[in-house]
PDB file of C-alpha atoms in Angstrom:
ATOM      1  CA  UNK A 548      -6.458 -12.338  -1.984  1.00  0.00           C
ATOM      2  CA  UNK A 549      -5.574 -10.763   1.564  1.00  0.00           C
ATOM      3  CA  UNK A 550      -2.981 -11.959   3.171  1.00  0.00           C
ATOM      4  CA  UNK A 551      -3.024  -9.588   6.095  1.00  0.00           C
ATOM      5  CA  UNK A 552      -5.875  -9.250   8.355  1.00  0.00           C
ATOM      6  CA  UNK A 553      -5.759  -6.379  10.795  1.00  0.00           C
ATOM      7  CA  UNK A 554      -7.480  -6.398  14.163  1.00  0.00           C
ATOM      8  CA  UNK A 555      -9.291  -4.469  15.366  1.00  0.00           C
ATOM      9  CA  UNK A 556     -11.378  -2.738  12.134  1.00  0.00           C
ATOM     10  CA  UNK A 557     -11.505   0.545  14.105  1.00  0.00           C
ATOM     11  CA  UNK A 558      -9.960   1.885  17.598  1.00  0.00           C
ATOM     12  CA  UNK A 559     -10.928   5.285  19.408  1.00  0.00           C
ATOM     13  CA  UNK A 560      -8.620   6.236  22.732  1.00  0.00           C
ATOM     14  CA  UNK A 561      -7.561   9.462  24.074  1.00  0.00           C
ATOM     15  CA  UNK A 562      -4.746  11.668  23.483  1.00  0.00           C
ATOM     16  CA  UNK A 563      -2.005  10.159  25.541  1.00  0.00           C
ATOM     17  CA  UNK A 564      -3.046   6.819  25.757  1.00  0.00           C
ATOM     18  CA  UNK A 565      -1.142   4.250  23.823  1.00  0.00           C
ATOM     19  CA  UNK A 566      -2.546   2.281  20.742  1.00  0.00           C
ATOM     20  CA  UNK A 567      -2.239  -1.397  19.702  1.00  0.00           C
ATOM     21  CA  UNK A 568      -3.190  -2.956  15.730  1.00  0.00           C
ATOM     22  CA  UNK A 569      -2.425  -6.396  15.530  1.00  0.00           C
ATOM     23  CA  UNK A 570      -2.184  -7.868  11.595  1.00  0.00           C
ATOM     24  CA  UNK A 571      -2.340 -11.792  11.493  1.00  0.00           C
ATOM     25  CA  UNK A 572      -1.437 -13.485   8.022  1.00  0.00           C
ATOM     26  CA  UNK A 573      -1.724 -16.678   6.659  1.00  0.00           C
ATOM     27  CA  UNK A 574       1.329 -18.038   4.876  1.00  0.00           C
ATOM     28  CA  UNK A 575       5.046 -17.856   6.321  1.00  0.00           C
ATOM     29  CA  UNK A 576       6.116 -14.397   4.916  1.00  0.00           C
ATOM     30  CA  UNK A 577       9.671 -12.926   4.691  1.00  0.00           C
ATOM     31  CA  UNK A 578       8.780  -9.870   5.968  1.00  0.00           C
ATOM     32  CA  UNK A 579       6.159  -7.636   7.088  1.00  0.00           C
ATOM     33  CA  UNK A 580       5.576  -4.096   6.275  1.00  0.00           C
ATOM     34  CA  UNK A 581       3.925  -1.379   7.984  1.00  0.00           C
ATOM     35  CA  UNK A 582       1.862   1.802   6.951  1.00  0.00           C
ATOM     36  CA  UNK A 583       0.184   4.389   7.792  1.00  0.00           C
ATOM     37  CA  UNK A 584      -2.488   6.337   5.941  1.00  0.00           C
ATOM     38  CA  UNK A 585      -4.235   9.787   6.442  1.00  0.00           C
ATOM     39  CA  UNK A 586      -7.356  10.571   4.819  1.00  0.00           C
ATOM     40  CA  UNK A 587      -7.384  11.285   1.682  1.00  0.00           C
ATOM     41  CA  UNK A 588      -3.394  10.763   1.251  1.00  0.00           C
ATOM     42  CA  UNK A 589      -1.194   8.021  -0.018  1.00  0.00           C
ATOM     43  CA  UNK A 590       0.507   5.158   2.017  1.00  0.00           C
ATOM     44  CA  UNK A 591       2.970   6.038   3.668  1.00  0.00           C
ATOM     45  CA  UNK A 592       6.068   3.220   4.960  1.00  0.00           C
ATOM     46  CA  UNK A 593       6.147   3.004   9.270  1.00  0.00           C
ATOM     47  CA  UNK A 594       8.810   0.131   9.325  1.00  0.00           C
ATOM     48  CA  UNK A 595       9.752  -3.147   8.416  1.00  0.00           C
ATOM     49  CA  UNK A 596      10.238  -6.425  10.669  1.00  0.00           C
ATOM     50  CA  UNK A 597      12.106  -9.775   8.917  1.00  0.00           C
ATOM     51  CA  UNK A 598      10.849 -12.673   9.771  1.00  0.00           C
ATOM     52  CA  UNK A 599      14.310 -13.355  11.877  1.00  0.00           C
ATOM     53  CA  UNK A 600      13.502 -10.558  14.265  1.00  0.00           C
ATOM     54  CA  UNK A 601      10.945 -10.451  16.803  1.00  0.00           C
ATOM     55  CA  UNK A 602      10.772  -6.612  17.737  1.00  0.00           C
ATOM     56  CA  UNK A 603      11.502  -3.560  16.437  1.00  0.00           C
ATOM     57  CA  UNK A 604      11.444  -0.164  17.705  1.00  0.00           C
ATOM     58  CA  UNK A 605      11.139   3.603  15.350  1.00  0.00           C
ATOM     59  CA  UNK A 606      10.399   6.386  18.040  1.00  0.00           C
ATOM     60  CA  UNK A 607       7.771   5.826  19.501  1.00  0.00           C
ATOM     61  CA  UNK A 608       6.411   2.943  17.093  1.00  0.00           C
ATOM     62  CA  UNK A 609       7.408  -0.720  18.481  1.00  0.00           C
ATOM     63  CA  UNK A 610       6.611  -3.278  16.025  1.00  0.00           C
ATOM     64  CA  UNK A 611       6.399  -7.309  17.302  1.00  0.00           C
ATOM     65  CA  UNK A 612       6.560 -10.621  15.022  1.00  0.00           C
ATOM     66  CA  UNK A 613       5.427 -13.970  16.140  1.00  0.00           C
ATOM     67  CA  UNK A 614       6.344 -16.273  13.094  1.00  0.00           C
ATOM     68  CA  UNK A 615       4.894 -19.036  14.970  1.00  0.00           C
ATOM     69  CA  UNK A 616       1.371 -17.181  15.646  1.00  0.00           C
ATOM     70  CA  UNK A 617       1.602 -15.549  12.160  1.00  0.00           C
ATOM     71  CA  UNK A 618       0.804 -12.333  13.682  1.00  0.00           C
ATOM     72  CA  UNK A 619       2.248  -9.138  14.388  1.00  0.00           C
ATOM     73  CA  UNK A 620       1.306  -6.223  16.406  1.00  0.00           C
ATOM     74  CA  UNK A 621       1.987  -2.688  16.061  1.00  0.00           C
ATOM     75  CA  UNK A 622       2.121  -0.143  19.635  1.00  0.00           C
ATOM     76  CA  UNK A 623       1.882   3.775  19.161  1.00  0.00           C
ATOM     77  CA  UNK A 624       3.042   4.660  22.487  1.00  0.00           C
ATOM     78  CA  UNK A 625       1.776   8.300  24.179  1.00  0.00           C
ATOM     79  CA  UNK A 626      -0.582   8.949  21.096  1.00  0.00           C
ATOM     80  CA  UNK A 627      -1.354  12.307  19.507  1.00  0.00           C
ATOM     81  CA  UNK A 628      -4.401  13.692  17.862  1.00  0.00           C
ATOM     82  CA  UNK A 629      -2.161  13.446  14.836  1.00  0.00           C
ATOM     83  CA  UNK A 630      -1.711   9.755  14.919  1.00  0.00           C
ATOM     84  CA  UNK A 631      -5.530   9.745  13.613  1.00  0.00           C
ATOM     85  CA  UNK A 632      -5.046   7.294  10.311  1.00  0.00           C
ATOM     86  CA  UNK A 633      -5.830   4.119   8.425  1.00  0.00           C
ATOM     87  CA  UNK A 634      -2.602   1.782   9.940  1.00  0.00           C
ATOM     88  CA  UNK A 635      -1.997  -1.440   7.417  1.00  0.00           C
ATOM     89  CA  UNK A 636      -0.083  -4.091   7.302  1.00  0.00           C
ATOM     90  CA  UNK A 637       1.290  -5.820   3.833  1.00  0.00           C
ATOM     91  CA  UNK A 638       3.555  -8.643   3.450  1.00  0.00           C
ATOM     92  CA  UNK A 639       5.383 -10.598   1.056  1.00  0.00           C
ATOM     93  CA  UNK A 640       4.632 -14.069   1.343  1.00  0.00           C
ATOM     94  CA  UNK A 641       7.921 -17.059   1.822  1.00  0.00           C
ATOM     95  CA  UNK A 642       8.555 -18.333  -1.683  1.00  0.00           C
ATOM     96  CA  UNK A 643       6.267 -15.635  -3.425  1.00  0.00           C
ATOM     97  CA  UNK A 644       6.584 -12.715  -5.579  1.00  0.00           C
ATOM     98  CA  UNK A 645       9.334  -9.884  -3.972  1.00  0.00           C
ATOM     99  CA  UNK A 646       7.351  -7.471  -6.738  1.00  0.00           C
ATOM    100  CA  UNK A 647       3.676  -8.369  -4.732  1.00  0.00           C
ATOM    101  CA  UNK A 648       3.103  -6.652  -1.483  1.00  0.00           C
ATOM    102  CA  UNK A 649      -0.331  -7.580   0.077  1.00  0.00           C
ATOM    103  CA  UNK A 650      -1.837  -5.567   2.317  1.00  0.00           C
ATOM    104  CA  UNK A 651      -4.795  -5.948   4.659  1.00  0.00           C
ATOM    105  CA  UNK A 652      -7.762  -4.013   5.267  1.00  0.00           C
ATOM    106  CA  UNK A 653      -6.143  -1.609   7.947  1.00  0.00           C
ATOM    107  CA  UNK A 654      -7.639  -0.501  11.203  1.00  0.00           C
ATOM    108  CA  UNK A 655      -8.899   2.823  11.350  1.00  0.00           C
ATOM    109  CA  UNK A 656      -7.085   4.552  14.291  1.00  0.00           C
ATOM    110  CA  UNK A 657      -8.426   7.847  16.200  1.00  0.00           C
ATOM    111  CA  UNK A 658      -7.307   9.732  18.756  1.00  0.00           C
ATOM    112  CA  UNK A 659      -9.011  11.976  20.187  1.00  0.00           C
ATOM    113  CA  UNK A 660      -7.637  15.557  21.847  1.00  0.00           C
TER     114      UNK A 660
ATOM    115  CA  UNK B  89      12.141  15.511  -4.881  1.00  0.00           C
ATOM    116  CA  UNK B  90       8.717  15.178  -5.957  1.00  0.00           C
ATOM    117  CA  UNK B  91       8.859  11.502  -4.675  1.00  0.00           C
ATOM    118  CA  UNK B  92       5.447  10.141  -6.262  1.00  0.00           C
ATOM    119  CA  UNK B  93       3.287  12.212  -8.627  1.00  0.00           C
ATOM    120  CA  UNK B  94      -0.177  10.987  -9.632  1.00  0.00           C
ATOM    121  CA  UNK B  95      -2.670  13.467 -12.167  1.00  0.00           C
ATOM    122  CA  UNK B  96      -5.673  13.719 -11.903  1.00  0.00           C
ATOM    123  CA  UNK B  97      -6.641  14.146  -8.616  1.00  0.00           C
ATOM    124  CA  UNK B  98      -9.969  13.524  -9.448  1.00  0.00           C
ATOM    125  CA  UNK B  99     -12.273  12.323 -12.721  1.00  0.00           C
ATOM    126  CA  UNK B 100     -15.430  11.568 -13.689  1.00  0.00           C
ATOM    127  CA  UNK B 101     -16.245   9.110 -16.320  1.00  0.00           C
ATOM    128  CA  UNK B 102     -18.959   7.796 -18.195  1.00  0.00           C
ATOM    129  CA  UNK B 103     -19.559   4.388 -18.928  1.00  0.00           C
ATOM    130  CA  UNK B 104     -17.932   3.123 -22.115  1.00  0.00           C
ATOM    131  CA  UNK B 105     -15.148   6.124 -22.266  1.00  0.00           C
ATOM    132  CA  UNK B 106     -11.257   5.814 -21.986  1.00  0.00           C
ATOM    133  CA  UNK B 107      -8.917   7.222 -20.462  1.00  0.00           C
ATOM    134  CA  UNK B 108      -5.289   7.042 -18.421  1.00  0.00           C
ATOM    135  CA  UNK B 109      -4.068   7.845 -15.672  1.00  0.00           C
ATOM    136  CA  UNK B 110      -0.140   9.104 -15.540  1.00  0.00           C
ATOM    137  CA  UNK B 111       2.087   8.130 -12.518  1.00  0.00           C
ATOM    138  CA  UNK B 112       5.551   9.717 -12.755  1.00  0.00           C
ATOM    139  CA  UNK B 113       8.398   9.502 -10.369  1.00  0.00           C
ATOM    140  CA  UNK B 114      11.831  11.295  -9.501  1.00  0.00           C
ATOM    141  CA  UNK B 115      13.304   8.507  -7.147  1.00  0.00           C
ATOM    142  CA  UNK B 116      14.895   6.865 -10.380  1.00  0.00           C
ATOM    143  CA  UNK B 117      13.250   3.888  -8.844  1.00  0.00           C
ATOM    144  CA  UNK B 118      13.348   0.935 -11.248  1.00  0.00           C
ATOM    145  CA  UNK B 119       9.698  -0.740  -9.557  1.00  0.00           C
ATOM    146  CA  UNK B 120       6.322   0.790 -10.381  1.00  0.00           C
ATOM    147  CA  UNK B 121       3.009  -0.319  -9.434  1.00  0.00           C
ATOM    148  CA  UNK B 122      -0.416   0.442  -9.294  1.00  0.00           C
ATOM    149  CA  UNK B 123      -3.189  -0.528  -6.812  1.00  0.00           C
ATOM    150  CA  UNK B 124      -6.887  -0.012  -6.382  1.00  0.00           C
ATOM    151  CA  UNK B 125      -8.722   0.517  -3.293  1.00  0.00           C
ATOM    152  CA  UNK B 126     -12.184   0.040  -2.505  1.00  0.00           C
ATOM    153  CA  UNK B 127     -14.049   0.427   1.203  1.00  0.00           C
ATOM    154  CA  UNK B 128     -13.630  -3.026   3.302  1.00  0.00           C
ATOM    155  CA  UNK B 129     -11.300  -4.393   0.605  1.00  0.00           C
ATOM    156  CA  UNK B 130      -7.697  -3.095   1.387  1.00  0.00           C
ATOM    157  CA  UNK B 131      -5.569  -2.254  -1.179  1.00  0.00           C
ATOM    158  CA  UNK B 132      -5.312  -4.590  -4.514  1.00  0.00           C
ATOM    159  CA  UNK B 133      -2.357  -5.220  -6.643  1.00  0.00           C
ATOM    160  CA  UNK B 134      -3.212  -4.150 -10.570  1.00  0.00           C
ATOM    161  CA  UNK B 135      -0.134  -4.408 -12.542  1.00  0.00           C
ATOM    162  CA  UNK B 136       3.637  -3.117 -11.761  1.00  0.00           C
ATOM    163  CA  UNK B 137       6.651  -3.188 -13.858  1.00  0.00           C
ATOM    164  CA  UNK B 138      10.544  -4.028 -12.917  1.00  0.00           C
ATOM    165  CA  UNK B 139      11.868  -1.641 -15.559  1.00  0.00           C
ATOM    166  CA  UNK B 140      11.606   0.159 -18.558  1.00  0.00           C
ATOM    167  CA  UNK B 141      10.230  -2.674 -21.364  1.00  0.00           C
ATOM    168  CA  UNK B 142       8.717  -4.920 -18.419  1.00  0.00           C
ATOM    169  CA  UNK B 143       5.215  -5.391 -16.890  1.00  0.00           C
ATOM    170  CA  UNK B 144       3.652  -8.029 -15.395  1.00  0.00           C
ATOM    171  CA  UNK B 145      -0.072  -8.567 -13.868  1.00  0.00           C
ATOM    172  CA  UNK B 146      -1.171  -8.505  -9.890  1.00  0.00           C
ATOM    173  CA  UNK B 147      -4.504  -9.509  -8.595  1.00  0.00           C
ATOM    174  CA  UNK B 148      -6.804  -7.637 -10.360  1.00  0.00           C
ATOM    175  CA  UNK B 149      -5.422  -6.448 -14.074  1.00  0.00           C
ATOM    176  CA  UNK B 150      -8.827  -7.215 -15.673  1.00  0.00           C
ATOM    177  CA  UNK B 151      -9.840  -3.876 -17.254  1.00  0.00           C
ATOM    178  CA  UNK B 152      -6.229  -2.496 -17.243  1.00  0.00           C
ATOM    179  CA  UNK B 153      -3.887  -1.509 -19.269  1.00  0.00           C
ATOM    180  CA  UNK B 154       0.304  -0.631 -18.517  1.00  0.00           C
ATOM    181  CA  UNK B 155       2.847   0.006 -20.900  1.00  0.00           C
ATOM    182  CA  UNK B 156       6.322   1.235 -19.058  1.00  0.00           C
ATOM    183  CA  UNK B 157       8.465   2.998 -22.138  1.00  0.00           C
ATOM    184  CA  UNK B 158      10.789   5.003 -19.512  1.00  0.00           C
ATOM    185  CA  UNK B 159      11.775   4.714 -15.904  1.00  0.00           C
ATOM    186  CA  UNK B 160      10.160   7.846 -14.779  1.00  0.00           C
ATOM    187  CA  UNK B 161       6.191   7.005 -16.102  1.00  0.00           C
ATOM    188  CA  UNK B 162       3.957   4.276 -15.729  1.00  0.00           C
ATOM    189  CA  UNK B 163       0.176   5.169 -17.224  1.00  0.00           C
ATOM    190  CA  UNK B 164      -2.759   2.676 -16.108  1.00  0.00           C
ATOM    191  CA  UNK B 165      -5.251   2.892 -18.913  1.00  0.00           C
ATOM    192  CA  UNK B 166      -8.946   2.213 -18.887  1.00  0.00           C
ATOM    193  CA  UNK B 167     -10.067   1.648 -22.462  1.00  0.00           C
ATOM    194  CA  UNK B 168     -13.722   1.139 -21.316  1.00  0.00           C
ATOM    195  CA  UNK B 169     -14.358   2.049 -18.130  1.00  0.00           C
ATOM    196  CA  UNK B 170     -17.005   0.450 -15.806  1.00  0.00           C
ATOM    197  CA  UNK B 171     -19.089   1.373 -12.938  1.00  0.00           C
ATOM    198  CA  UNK B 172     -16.780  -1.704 -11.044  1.00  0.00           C
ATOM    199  CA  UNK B 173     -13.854   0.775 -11.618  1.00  0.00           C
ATOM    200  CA  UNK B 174     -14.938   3.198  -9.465  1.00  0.00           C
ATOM    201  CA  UNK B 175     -12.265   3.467  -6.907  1.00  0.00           C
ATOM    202  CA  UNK B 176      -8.998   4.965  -5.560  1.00  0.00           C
ATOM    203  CA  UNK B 177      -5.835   4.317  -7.423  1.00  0.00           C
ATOM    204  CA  UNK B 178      -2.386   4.703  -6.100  1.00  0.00           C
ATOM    205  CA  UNK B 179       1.225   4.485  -8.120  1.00  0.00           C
ATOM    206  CA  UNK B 180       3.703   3.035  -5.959  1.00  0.00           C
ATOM    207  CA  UNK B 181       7.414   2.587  -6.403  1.00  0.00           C
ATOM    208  CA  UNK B 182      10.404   1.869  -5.064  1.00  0.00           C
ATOM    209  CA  UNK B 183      14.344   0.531  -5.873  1.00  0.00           C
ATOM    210  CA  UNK B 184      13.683  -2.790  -7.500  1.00  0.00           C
ATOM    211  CA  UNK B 185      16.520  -5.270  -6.138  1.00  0.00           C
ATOM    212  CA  UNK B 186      16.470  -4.901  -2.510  1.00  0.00           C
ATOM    213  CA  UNK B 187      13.496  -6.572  -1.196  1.00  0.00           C
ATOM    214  CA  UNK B 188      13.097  -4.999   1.859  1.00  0.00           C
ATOM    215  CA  UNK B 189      12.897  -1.525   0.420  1.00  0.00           C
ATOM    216  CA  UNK B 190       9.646   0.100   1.087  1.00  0.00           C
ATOM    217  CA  UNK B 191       6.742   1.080  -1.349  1.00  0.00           C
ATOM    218  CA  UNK B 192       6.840   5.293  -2.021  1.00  0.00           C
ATOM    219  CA  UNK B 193       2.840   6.469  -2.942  1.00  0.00           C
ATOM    220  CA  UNK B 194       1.460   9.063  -4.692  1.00  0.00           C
ATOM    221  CA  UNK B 195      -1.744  10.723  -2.967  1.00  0.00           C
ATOM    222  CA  UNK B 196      -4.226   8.670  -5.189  1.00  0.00           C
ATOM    223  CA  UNK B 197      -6.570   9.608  -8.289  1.00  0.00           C
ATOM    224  CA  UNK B 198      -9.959   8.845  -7.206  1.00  0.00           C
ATOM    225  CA  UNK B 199     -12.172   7.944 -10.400  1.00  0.00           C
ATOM    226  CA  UNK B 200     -16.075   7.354 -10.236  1.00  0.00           C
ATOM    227  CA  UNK B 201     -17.557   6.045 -13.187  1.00  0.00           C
ATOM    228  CA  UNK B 202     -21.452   6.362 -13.727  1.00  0.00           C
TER     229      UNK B 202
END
């Protein structure tokens, strides 16, 4: 069953512009996992938040939690052409499994030159 | 490093006939897992193991078989394979005891079955 939901489905902006994926989950987790996926690749880990921290930063990736909204977002910042990919979130829930990472549905992301 | 190797990259199948899928992996990574993924559904937990000897089931194992004999391999196999199967798989792994260490993935076999 999903855990993660990712908002919006599918997002188109320019080159330059800056992108935002939210993921909102269900149960309390104890952490949350990003990733990114090109076409016709494998998954591939962005970064990871705790459920103790509230922000995050990797270049120009800045990762939020809101424990109390069970959400999180993720911001590309000045995007490139090469950002185009499938972004997902995946989380392990409080209390469940370490060995069961859930993932959403992803939003497909592209970014046009 | 290799990282995540899955073979094939593609395969065909007809309904009824068997086969497996190999996964191997150079990370020494005690964790292995497999997932499926299908348009609008995400990715879906199959089966992973913790270790040579040691498999469990995830969401969807129905149609699945694992064995893990050595650290390095973990073959899904299909004995029968059905048109539901059609879909992407990925091998994922990573080190098993730290729980916020992140999944490594191969680049997917994707199998259509007719």
């Amino acid at each position: 069953s999903q855990q993660g939901e990712e908002d919006p489905q599918a997002l188109s902006i320019q080159e330059g512009e800056n992108a935002t994926m939210n993921c909102s989950y269900k149960t309390s987790i104890n952490n949350l996992q990003w990733y990114r996926q090109n076409s016709g690749r494998g998954l591939v880990h962005l970064i990871l938040i705790r459920s103790n921290e509230r922000e995050k930063h990797s270049g120009r990736l800045r990762v939020t939690l809101d424990t109390s909204k069970k959400s999180s977002s993720l911001l590309i910042t000045a995007s490139r052409a090469a950002d185009t990919a499938s972004y997902f979130c995946a989380t392990v829930p409080e209390g469940g499994s370490n060995y069961k990472l859930t993932f959403g549905k992803g939003t497909l992301l592209t970014v046009n030159p | 490093n290799a990282g995540v190797t899955q073979t094939p990259k593609f395969q065909v199948l007809k309904t009824g006939q068997s086969m497996t899928l190999q996964c191997a992996q150079d990370m020494n990574h005690e964790y292995m897992s497999w997932y499926r993924q299908d348009p609008g559904m995400g990715l879906r937990l199959i089966h992973y193991s913790v270790g040579a000897g040691i498999t469990d089931q995830g969401e969807v194992p129905n149609g699945y078989n694992v064995s893990r004999s050595t650290t390095e391999d973990f073959p899904l196999r299909l004995l029968s394979a059905a048109p539901s199967q059609t879909s992407v798989y990925f091998c994922a792994s990573r080190v098993r005891d730290r729980m916020n260490s992140p999944l490594h993935f191969g680049n997917g076999t994707r199998l259509t079955v007719t």
